[in-house]
mmCIF file with all atom_site columns, C-alpha atoms in Angstrom:
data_model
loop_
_atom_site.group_PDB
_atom_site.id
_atom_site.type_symbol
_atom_site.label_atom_id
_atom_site.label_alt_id
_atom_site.label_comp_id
_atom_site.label_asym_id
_atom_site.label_entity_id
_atom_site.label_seq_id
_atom_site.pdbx_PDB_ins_code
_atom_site.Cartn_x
_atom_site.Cartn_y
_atom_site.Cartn_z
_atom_site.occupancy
_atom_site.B_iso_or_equiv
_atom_site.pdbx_formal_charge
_atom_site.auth_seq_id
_atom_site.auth_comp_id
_atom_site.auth_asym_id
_atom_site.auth_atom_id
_atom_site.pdbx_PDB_model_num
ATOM 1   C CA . UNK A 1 1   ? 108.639 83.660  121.038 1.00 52.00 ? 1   UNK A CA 1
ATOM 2   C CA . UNK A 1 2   ? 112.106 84.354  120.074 1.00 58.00 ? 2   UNK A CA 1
ATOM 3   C CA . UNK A 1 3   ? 113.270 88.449  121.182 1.00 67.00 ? 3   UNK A CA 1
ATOM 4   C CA . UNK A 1 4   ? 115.616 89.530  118.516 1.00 75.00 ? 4   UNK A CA 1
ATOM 5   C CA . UNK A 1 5   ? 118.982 92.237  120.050 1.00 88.00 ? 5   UNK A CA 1
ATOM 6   C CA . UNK A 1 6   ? 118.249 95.589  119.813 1.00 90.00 ? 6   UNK A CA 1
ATOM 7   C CA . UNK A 1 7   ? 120.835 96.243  117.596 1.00 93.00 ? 7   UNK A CA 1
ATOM 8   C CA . UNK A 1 8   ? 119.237 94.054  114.869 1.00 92.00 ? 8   UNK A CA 1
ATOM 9   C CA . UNK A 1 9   ? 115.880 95.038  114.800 1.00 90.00 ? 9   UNK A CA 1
ATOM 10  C CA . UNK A 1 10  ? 117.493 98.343  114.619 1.00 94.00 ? 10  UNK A CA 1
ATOM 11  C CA . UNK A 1 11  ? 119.125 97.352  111.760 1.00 95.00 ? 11  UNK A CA 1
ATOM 12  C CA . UNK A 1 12  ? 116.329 96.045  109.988 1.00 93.00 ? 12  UNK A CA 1
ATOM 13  C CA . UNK A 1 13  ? 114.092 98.936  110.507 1.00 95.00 ? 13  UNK A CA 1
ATOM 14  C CA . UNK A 1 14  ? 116.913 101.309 108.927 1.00 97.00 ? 14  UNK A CA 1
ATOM 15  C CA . UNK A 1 15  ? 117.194 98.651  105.822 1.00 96.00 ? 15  UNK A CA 1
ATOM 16  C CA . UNK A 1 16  ? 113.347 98.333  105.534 1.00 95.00 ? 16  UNK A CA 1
ATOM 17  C CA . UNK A 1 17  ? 113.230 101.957 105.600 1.00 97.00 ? 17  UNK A CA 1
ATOM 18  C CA . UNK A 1 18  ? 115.936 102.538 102.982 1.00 97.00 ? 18  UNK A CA 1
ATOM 19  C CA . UNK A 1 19  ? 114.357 100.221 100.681 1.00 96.00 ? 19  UNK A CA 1
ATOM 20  C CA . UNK A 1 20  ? 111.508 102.429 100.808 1.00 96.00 ? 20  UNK A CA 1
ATOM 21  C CA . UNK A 1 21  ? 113.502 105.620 100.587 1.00 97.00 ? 21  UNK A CA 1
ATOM 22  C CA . UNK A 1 22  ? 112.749 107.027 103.696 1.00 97.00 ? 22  UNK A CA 1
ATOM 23  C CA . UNK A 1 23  ? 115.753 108.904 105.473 1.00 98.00 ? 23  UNK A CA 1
ATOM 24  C CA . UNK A 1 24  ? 115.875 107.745 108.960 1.00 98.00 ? 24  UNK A CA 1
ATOM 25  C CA . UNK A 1 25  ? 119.277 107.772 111.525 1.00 96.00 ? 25  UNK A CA 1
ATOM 26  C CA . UNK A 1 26  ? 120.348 106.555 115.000 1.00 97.00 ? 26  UNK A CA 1
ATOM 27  C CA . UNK A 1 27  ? 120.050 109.455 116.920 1.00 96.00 ? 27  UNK A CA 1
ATOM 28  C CA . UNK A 1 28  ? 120.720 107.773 120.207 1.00 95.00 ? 28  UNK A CA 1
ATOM 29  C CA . UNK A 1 29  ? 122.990 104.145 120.193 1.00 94.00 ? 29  UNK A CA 1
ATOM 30  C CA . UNK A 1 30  ? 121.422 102.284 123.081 1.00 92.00 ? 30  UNK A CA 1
ATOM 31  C CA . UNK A 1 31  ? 122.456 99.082  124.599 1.00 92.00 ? 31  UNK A CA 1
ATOM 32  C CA . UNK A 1 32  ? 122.605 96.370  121.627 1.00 91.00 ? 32  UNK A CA 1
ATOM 33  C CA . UNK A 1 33  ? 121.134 93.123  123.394 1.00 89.00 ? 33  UNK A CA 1
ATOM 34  C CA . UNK A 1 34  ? 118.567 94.854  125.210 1.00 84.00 ? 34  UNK A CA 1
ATOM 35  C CA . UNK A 1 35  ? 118.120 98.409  124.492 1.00 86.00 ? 35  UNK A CA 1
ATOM 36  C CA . UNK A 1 36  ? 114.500 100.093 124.291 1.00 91.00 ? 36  UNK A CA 1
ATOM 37  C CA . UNK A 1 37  ? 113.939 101.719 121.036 1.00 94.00 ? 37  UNK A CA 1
ATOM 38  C CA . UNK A 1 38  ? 112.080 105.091 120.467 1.00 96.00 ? 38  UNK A CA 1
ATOM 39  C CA . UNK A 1 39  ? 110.811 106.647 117.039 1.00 98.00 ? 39  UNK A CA 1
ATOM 40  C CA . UNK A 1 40  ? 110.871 109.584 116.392 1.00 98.00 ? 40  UNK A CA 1
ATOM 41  C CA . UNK A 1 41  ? 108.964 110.633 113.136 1.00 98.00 ? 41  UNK A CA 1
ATOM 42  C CA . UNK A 1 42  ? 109.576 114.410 111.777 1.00 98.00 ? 42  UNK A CA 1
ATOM 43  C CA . UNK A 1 43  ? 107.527 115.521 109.231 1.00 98.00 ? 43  UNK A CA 1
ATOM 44  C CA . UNK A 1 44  ? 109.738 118.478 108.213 1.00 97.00 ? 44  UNK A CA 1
ATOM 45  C CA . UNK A 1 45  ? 106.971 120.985 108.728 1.00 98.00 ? 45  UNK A CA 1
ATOM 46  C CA . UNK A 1 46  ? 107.712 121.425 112.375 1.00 97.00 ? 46  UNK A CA 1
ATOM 47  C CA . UNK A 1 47  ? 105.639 118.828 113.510 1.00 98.00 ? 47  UNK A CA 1
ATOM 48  C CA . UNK A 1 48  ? 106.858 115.484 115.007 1.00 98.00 ? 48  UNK A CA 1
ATOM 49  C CA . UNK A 1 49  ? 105.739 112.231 116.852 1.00 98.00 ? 49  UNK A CA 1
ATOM 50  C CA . UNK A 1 50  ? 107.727 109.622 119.167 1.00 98.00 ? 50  UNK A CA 1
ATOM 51  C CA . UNK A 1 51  ? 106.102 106.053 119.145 1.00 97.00 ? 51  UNK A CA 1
ATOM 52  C CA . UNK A 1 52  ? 107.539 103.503 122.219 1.00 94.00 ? 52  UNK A CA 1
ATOM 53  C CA . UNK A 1 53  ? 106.795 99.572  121.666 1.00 87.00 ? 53  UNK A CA 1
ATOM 54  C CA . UNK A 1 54  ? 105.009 98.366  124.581 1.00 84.00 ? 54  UNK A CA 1
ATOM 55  C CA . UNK A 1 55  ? 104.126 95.206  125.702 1.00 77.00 ? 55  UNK A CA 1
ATOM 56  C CA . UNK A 1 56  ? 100.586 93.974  127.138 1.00 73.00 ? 56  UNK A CA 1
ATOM 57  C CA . UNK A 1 57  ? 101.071 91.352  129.825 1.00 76.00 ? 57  UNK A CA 1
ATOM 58  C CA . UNK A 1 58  ? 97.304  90.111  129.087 1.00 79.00 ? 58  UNK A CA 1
ATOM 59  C CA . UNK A 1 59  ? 98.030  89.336  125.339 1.00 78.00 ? 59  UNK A CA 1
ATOM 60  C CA . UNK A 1 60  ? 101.625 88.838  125.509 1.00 73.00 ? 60  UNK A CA 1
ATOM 61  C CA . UNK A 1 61  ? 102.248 90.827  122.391 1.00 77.00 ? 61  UNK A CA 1
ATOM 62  C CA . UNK A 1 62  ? 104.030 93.932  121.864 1.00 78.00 ? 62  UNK A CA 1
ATOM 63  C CA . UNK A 1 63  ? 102.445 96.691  119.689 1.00 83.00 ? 63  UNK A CA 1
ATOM 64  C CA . UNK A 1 64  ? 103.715 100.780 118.762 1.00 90.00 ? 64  UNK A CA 1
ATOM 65  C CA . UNK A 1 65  ? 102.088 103.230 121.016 1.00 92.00 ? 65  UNK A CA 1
ATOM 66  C CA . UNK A 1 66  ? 102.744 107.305 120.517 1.00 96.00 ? 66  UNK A CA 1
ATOM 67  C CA . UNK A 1 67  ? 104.784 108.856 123.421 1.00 96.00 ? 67  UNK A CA 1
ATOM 68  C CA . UNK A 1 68  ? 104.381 112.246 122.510 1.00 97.00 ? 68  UNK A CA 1
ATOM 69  C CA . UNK A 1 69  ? 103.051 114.098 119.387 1.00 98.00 ? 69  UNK A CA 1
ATOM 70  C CA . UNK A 1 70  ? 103.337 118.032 118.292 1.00 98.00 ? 70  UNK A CA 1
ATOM 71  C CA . UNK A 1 71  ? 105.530 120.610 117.813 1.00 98.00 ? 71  UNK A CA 1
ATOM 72  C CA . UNK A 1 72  ? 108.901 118.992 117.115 1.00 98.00 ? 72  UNK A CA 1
ATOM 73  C CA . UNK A 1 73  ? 110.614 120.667 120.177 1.00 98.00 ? 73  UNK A CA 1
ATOM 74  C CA . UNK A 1 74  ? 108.113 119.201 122.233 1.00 98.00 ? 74  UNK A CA 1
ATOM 75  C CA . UNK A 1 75  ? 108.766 116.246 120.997 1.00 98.00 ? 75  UNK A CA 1
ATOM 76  C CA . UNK A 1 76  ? 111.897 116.210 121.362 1.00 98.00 ? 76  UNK A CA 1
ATOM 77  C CA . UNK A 1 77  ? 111.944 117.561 125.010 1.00 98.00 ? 77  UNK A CA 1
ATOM 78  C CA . UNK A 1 78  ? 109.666 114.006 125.491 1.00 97.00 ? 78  UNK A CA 1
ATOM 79  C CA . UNK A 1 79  ? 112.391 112.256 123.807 1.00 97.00 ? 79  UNK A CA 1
ATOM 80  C CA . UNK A 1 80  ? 114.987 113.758 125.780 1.00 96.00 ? 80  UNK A CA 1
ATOM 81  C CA . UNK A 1 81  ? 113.116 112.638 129.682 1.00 96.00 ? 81  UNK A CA 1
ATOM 82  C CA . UNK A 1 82  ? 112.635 109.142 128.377 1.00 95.00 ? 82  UNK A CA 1
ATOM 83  C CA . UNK A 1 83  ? 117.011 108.609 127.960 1.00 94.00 ? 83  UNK A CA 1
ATOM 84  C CA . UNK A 1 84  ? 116.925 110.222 131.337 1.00 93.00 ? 84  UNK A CA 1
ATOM 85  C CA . UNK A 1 85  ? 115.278 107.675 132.652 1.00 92.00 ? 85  UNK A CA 1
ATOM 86  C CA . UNK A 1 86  ? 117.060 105.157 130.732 1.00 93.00 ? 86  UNK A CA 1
ATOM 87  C CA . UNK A 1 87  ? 120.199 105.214 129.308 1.00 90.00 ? 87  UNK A CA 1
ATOM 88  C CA . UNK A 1 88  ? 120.097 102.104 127.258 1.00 93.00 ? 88  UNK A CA 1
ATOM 89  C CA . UNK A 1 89  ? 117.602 103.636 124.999 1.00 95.00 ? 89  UNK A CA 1
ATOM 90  C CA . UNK A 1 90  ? 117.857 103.598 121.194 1.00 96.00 ? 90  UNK A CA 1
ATOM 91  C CA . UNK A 1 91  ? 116.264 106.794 119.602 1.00 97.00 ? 91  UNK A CA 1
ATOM 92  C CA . UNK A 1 92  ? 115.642 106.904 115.682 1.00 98.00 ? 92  UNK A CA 1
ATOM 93  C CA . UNK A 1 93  ? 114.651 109.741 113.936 1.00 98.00 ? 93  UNK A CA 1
ATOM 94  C CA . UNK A 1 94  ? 112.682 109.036 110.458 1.00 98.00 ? 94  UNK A CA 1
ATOM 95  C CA . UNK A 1 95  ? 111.897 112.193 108.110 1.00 98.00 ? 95  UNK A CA 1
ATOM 96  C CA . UNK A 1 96  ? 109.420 111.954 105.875 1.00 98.00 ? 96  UNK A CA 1
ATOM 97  C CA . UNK A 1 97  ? 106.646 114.536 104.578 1.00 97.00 ? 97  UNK A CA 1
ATOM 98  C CA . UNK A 1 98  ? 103.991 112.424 103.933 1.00 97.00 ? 98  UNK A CA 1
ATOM 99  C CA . UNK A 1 99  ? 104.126 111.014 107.462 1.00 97.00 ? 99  UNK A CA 1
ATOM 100 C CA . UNK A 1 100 ? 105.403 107.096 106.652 1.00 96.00 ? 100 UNK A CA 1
ATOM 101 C CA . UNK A 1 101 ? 107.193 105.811 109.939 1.00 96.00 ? 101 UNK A CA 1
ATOM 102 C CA . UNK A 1 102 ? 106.304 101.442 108.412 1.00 95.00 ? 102 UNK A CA 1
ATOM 103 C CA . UNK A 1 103 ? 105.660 100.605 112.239 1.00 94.00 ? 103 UNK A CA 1
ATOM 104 C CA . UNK A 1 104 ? 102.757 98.745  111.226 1.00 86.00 ? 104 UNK A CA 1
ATOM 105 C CA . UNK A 1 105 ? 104.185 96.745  109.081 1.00 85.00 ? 105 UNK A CA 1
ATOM 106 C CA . UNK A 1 106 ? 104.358 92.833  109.928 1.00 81.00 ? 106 UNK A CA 1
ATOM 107 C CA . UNK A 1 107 ? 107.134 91.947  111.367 1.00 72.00 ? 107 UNK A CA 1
ATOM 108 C CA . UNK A 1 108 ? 108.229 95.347  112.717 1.00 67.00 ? 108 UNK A CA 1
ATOM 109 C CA . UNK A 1 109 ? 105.902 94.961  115.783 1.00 64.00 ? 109 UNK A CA 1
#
């Protein structure tokens, strides 16, 4: 299976998103070939959830997991330890009310 960069799935997400008219925004630029990426999804009511993309060695396919969910600050202090521990990490924040992040969508796994 062919890995895309970083930077381009990146990309993607943001255009997929726009074309839905959801407001999202690189909150953290990670590394563009390899780079992690987190979302974070605000809902504007002081709520929030971070999803991660991990991969299962078993299956060998990669699927959204939540990080963290709750109070936005939480989230965002969960946000905040993961670029600790890596500095290469892409962080996007999405805002939308009625809780649309489109990580389920094909081709966004």
């Amino acid at each position: 299976m062919t890995r895309l960069t970083a930077e381009f799935w990146v990309q993607a997400y943001l255009a997929r998103l726009r074309f839905q008219e959801i407001p999202a925004f690189v909150v953290a630029h990670g590394d563009d070939t390899a780079g992690a990426v987190l979302v974070k999804l605000n809902t504007l009511d002081g709520q929030a959830a971070a999803y991660q993309r991990e991969y299962n060695l078993m299956t060998g396919e990669r699927a959204w997991s939540e990080l963290a969910s709750g109070a936005e600050m939480d989230v965002d202090a969960a946000i905040h330890r993961q670029c600790g521990f890596d500095p290469d990490l892409w962080v996007i924040e999405v805002e939308d009310r009625q809780g649309r992040h489109l990580l389920g969508d094909e081709g966004l796994e």
